[in-house]
Each structure stands twice: as structure tokens, then as C-alpha cells.
CSV table of C-alpha atoms and ligand atoms in Angstrom, one decimal:
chain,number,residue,atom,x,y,z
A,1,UNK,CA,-11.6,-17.1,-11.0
A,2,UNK,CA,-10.1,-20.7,-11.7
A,3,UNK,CA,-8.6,-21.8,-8.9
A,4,UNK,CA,-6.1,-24.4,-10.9
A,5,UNK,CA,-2.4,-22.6,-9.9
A,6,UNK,CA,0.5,-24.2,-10.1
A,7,UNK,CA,1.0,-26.7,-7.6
A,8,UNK,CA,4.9,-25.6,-6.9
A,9,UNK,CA,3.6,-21.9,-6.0
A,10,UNK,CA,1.2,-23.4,-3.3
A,11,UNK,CA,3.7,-25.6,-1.7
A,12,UNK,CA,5.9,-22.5,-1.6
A,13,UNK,CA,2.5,-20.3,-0.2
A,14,UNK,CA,2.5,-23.3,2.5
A,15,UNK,CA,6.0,-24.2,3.4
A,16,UNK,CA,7.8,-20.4,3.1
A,17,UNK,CA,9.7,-19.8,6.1
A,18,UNK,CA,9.5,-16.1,6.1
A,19,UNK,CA,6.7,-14.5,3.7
A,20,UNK,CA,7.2,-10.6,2.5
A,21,UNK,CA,4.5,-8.9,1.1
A,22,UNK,CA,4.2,-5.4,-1.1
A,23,UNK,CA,0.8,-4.3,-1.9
A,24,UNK,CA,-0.2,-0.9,-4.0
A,25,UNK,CA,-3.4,0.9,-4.6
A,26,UNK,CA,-4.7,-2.2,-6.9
A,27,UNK,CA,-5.4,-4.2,-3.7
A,28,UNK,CA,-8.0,-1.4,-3.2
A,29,UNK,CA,-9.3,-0.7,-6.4
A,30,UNK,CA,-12.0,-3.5,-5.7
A,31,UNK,CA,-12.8,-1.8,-2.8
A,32,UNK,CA,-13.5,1.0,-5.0
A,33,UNK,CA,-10.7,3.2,-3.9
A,34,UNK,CA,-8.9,4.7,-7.2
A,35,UNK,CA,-5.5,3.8,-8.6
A,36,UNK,CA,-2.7,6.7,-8.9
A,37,UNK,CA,-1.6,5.7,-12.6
A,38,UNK,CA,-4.4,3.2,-14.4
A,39,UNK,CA,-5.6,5.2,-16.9
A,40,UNK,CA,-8.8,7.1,-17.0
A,41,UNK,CA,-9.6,6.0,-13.8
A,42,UNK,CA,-6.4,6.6,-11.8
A,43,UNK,CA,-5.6,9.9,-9.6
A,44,UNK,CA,-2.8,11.0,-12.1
A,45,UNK,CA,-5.2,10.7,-14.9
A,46,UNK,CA,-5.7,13.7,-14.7
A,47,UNK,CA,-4.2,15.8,-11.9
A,48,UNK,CA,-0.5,16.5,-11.9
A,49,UNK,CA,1.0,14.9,-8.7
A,50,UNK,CA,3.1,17.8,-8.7
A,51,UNK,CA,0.2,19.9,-7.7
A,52,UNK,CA,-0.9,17.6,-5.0
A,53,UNK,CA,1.8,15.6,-3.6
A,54,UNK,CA,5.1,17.8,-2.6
A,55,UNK,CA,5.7,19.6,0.2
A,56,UNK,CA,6.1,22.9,-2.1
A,57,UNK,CA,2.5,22.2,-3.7
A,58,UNK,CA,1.3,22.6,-0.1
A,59,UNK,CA,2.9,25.6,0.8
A,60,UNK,CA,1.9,26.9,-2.5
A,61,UNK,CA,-1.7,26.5,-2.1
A,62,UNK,CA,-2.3,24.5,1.6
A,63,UNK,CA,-6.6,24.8,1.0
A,64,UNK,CA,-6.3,23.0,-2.5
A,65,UNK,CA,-4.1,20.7,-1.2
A,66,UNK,CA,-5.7,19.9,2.2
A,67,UNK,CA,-9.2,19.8,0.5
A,68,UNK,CA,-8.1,17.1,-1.9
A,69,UNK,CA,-6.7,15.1,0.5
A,70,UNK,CA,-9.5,15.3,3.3
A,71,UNK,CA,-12.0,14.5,0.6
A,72,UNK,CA,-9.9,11.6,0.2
A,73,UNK,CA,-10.3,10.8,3.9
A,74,UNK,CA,-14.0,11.2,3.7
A,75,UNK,CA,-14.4,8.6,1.1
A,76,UNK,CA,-12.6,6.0,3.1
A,77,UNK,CA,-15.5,6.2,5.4
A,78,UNK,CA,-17.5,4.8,2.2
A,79,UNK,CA,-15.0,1.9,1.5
A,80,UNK,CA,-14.6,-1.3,3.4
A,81,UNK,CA,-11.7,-3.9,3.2
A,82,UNK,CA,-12.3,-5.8,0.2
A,83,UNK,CA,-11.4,-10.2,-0.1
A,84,UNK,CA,-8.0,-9.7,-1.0
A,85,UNK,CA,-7.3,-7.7,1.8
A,86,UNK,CA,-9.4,-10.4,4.1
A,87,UNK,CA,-7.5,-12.9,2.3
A,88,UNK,CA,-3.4,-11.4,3.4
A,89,UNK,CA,-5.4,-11.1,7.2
A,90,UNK,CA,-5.9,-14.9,6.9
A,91,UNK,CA,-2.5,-15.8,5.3
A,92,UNK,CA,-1.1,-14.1,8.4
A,93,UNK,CA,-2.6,-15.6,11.0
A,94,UNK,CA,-2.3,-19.2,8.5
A,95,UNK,CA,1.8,-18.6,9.0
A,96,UNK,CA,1.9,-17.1,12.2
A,97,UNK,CA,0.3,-20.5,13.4
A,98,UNK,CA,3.2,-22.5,11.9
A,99,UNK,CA,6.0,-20.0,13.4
A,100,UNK,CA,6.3,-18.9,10.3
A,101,UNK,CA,7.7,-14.6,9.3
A,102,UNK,CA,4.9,-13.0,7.6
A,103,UNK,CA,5.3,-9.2,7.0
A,104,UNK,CA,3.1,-7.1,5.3
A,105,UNK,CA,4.3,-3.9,3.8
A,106,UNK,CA,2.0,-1.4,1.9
A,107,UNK,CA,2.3,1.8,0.2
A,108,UNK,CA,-1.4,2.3,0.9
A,109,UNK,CA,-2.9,4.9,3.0
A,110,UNK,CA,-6.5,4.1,3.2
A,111,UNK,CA,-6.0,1.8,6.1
A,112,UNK,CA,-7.8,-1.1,4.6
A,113,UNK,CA,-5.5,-3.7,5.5
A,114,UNK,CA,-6.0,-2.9,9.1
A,115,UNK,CA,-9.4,-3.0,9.2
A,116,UNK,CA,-9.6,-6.3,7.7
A,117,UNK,CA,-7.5,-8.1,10.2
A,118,UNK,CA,-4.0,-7.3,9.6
A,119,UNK,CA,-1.4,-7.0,12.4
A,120,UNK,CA,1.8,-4.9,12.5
A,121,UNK,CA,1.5,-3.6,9.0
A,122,UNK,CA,4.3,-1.3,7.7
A,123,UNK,CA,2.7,1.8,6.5
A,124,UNK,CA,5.5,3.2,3.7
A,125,UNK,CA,3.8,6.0,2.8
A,126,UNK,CA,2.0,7.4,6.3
A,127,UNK,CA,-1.7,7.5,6.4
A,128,UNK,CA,-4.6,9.7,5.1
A,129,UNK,CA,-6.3,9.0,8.9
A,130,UNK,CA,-3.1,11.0,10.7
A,131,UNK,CA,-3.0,15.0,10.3
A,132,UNK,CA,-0.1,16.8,12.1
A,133,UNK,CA,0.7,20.2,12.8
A,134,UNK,CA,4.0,21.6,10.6
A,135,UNK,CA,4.6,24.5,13.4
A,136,UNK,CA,4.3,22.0,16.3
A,137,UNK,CA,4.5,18.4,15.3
A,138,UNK,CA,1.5,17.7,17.2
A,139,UNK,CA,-0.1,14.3,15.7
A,140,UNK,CA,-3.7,13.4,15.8
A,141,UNK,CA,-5.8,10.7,14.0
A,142,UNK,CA,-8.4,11.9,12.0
A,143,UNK,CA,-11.8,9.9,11.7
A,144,UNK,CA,-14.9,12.0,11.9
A,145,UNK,CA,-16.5,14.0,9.2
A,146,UNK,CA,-14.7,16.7,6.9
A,147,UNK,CA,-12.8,19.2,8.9
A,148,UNK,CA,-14.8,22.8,8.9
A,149,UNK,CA,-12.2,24.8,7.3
A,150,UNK,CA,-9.3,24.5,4.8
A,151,UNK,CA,-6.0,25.1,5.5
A,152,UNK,CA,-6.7,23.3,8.4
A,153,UNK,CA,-5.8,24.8,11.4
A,154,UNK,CA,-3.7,23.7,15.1
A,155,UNK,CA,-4.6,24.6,18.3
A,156,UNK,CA,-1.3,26.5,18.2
A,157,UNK,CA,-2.0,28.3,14.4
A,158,UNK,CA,-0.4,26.2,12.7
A,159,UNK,CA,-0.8,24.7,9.8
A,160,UNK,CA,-1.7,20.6,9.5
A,161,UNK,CA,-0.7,18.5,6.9
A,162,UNK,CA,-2.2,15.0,5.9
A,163,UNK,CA,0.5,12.4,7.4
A,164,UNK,CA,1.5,11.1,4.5
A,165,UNK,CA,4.7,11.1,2.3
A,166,UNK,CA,4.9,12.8,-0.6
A,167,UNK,CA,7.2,12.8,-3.5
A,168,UNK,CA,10.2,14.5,-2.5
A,169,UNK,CA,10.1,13.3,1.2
A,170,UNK,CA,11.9,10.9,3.1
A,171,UNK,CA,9.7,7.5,4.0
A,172,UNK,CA,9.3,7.0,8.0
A,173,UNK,CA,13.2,5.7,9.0
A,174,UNK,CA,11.7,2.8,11.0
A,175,UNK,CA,9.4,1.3,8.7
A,176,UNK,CA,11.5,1.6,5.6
A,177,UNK,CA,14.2,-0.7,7.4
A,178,UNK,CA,11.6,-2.9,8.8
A,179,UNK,CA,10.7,-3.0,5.4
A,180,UNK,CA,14.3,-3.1,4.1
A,181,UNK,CA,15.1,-6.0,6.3
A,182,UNK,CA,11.9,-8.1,5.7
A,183,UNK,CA,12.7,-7.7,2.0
A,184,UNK,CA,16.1,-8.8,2.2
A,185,UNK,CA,15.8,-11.9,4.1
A,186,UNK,CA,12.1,-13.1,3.1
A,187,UNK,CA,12.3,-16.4,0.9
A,188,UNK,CA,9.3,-15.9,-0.5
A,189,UNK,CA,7.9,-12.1,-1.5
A,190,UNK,CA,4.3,-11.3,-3.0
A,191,UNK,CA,4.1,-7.8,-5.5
A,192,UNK,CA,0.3,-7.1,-5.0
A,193,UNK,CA,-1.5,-4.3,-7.0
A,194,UNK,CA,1.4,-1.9,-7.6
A,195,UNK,CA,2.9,-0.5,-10.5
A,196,UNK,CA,6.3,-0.8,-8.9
A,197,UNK,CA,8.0,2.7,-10.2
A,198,UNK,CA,8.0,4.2,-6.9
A,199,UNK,CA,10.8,3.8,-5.1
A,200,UNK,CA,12.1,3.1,-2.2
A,201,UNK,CA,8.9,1.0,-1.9
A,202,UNK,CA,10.2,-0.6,-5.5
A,203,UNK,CA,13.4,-1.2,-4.5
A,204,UNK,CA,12.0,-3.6,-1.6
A,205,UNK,CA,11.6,-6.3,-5.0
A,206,UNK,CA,15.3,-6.1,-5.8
A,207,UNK,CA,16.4,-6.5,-2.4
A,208,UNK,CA,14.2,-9.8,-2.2
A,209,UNK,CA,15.2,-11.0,-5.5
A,210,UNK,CA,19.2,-10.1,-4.6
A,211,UNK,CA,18.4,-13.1,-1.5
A,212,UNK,CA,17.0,-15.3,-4.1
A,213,UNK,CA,13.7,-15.4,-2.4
A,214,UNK,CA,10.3,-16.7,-5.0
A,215,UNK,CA,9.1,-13.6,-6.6
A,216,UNK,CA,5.1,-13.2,-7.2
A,217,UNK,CA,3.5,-10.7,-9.0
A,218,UNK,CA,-0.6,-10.1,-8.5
A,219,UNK,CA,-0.9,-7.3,-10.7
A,220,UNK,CA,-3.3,-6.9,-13.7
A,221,UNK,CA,-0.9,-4.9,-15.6
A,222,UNK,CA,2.9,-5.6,-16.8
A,223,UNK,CA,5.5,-3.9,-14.5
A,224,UNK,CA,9.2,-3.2,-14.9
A,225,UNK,CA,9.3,-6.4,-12.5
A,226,UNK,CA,6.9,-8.7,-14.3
A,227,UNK,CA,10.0,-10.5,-16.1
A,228,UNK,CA,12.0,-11.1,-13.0
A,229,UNK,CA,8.9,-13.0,-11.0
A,230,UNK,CA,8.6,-16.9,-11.1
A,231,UNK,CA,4.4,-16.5,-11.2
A,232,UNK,CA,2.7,-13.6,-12.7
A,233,UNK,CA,-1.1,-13.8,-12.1
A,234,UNK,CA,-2.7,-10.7,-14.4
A,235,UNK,CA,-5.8,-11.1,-12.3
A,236,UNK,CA,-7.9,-8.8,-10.2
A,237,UNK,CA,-6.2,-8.9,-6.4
A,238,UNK,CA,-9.6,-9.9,-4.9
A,239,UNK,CA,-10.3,-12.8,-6.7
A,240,UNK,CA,-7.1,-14.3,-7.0
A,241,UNK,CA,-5.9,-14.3,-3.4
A,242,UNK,CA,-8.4,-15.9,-1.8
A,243,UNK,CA,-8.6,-18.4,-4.4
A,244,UNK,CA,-4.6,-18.9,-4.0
A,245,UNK,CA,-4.6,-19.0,-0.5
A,246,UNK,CA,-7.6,-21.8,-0.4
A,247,UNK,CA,-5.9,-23.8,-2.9
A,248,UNK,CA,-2.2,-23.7,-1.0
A,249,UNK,CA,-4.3,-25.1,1.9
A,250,UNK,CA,-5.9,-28.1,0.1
A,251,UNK,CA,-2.8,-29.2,-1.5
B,301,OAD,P1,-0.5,2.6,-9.2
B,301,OAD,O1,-1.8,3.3,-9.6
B,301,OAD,O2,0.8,3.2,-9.8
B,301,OAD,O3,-0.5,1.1,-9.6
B,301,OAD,C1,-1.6,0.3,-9.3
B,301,OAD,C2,-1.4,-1.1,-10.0
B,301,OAD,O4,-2.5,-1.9,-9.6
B,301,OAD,C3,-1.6,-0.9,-11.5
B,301,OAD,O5,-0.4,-1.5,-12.1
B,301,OAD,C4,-2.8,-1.7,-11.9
B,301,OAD,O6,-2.7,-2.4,-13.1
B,301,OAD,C5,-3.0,-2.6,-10.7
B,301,OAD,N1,-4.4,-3.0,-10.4
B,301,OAD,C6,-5.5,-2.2,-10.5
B,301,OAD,N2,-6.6,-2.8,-10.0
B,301,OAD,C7,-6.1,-4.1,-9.6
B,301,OAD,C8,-6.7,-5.2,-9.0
B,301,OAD,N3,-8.1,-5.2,-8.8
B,301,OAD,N4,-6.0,-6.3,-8.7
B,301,OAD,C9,-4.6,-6.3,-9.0
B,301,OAD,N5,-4.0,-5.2,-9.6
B,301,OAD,C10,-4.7,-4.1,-9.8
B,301,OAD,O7,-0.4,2.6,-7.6
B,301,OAD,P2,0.8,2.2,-6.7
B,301,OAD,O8,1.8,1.3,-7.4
B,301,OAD,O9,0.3,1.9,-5.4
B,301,OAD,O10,2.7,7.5,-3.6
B,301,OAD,O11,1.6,3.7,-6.6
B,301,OAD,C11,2.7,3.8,-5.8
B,301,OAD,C12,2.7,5.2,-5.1
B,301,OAD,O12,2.6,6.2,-6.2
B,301,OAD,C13,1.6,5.5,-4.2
B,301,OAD,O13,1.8,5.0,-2.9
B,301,OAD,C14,1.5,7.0,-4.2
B,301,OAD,C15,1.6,7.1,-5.8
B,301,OAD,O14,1.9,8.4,-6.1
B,301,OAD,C16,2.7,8.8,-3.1
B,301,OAD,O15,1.7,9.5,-3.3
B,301,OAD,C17,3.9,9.2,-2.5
């Protein structure tokens, strides 16, 4: 990875008053965690999220649905934060040193950002770690090995669900306008590892860019945003951002 960026986007990694960050499933892909839409590899490469993902395809077929999405669980016991998750940890605690915003949304729900450091992370989309009960509401986290029987079950015979959001749903009220309102008043916003053609999460861009804060994209392919951001680096997340970050701090 050359670390040779231009020096105006590492004064504005150094000297941004309030930072806003979106990551997507890219920022895991190095930690072996798959992708929803790269192709091939991606979990809509060949499943129909329709099947998976909505409320109606789990009341449809819960044990399908619950199985997929435990086994999914499972495999983040396998998976470790990779450097460009360390690296956003660091930046955080680099601009929280200097009274500086930093906020740190992601549509992720592997938990990875967590575990490498990072504090008060907006979770868009829930988590695959929370299960909760659709009769009851009871929430628990979920960290051992894979539950004993699908549909999984409540104390109270319910049915739980994985807590996260699928299409269809409405995103948790409180962190979508935490989200909304780092977005809007950031001056400097980071698009890390995400298609960015879900929305709201998307929309978090366009509220940046209607504040006229710096727009970077960290994204190895083109996005519907790519032409609206002042650096694009097409490089793998986990090489780029530590390199970034360590060349910000030399300048
Ligand atoms: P996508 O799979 O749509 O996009 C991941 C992006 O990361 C792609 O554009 C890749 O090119 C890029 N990428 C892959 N590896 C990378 C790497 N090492 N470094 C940098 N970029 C890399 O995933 P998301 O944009 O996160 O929602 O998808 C958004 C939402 O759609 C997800 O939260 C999920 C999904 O359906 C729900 O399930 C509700």
C-alpha cells in the first residue's frame, strides 16, 4: 500500500473539527466476513434477500431463517477485528484527544468495530449478537455456541428473532438521528466499505454533503456516490486506513 496521499486530505484527517464516519460490510471483508452484493463472493450472490431478510420471510419459514442467521453468528466467533477496524479505534481516540467530534456509524452487525476499540458506535442495522423474543420483547445477547433448536424458542414460547433490521423495517429511532445529526453537521465524513444503495444508511452521504462537509470514499468498487467525493481511494479498507491515518500524523 503506498502511503503517498495527498497532503490536503491529511491536514483535513488532522485538523477536522467534527469527523463522521459510515462503514459497510467491506471493512470486514478482510476479516473474512462476506460482502452482501460483491459478486460471487457476496451473500446476495446467490440467496435472494427476500428469502432471508424481511420480516414476512421469517414468518414464512422462522427455522430457515433463524438457522441462516445463527450460522452467521457462529462464524463471528472465527473472525477477529481486522487493521482497518484497529485503525478507526485509533483515529478515535487520535481526535477525541484534540476535543475533536468523531462518530462512528456502521451498518455492520458483526460487532467488529467494538471489539477492536471503538466507543459509542451507532449500530444502523441491530446486531447478529442480540436475539429477542417477538411475543414478549424480551432482549438477550447471544455469544455461546449454536442454539439447540431452530425456530428458536423463549422462555415464554415465543418466537426469537435475530436483532437486526431487515428490509422493510424501520432502523432503531435513536441511532438513525444520532446518525442523522452527526451526518449533518460533521465537516469531514469517511464512506468506508459500502456499496451505498441502502438507505437510510445512504442517505447519511447526502446529508453530509448538503453541510458541505469533505467527502471520502474507501471503497474498492464505484458507487452512486463515488463522483460527489473529493478523494476516492479504490483500495482494500485494511491497508489503506492505517496507512492514511499514519501518514495524517507525520504531516
Ligand atoms: P455491500 O456488499 O453492498 O457493499 C460492500 C462494498 O465494500 C462493496 O462496494 C465492495 O466493493 C466493498 N469492499 C469489499 N471489500 C472491501 C475492502 N477490503 N475494502 C474496501 N471496500 C471493500 O455491503 P453494504 O454496503 O454494507 O442490510 O450493504 C448495506 C446493507 O445491505 C447491509 O447492512 C445489509 C445489506 O442487505 C440489511 O441486511 C438490512
Amino acid at each position: 500500500m503506498s502511503d503517498t496521499f495527498d497532503p490536503n486530505l491529511c491536514r483535513i484527517l488532522r485538523e477536522a473539527h467534527s469527523i463522521a464516519i459510515l462503514t459497510g460490510a467491506g471493512i470486514s471483508a478482510e476479516s473474512g466476513v462476506p460482502t452482501f452484493r460483491d459478486a460471487l463472493t457476496g451473500y446476495w450472490a446467490n440467496r435472494n434477500p427476500a428469502d432471508l431478510a424481511t420480516p414476512e420471510a421469517f414468518m414464512r419459514d422462522p427455522e430457515l431463517v433463524s438457522r441462516w442467521y445463527d450460522q452467521r453468528r457462529c462464524q463471528l466467533a472465527s473472525v477477529k477485528p481486522n487493521a482497518g477496524h484497529v485503525a478507526l479505534a485509533e483515529l478515535q481516540r487520535l481526535a477525541g484527544a484534540e476535543g475533536r467530534r468523531f462518530t462512528l456509524i456502521t451498518q455492520n452487525v458483526d460487532g467488529l468495530h467494538e471489539r477492536a476499540g471503538s466507543i459509542g458506535v451507532i449500530n444502523l442495522h441491530g446486531s447478529l449478537s442480540r436475539w429477542r423474543c417477538i411475543r414478549c420483547a424480551e432482549e438477550k445477547p447471544e455469544h455461546g455456541p449454536a442454539f439447540n433448536e431452530y425456530p428458536v424458542r423463549c422462555a415464554c414460547g415465543g418466537l426469537r428473532r435475530p436483532g437486526v433490521v431487515w428490509f422493510g423495517e424501520a432502523l432503531p429511532a435513536d441511532a438513525l438521528r444520532a446518525a442523522e445529526n452527526a451526518s449533518r453537521t460533521c465537516d469531514l465524513f469517511l464512506s468506508i466499505g459500502t456499496s451505498a444503495v441502502v438507505y437510510p444508511a445512504a442517505g447519511l452521504i447526502d446529508l453530509a454533503l448538503a453541510n458541505a462537509a469533505r467527502f471520502v470514499e474507501i471503497n474498492l468498487e464505484p458507487t452512486p456516490y463515488s463522483d460527489r467525493a473529493d478523494w476516492r481511494l479504490a483500495a482494500p479498507a485494511g491497508a489503506v486506513l492505517p496507512a492514511l491515518i499514519s501518514a495524517s500524523n507525520r504531516q
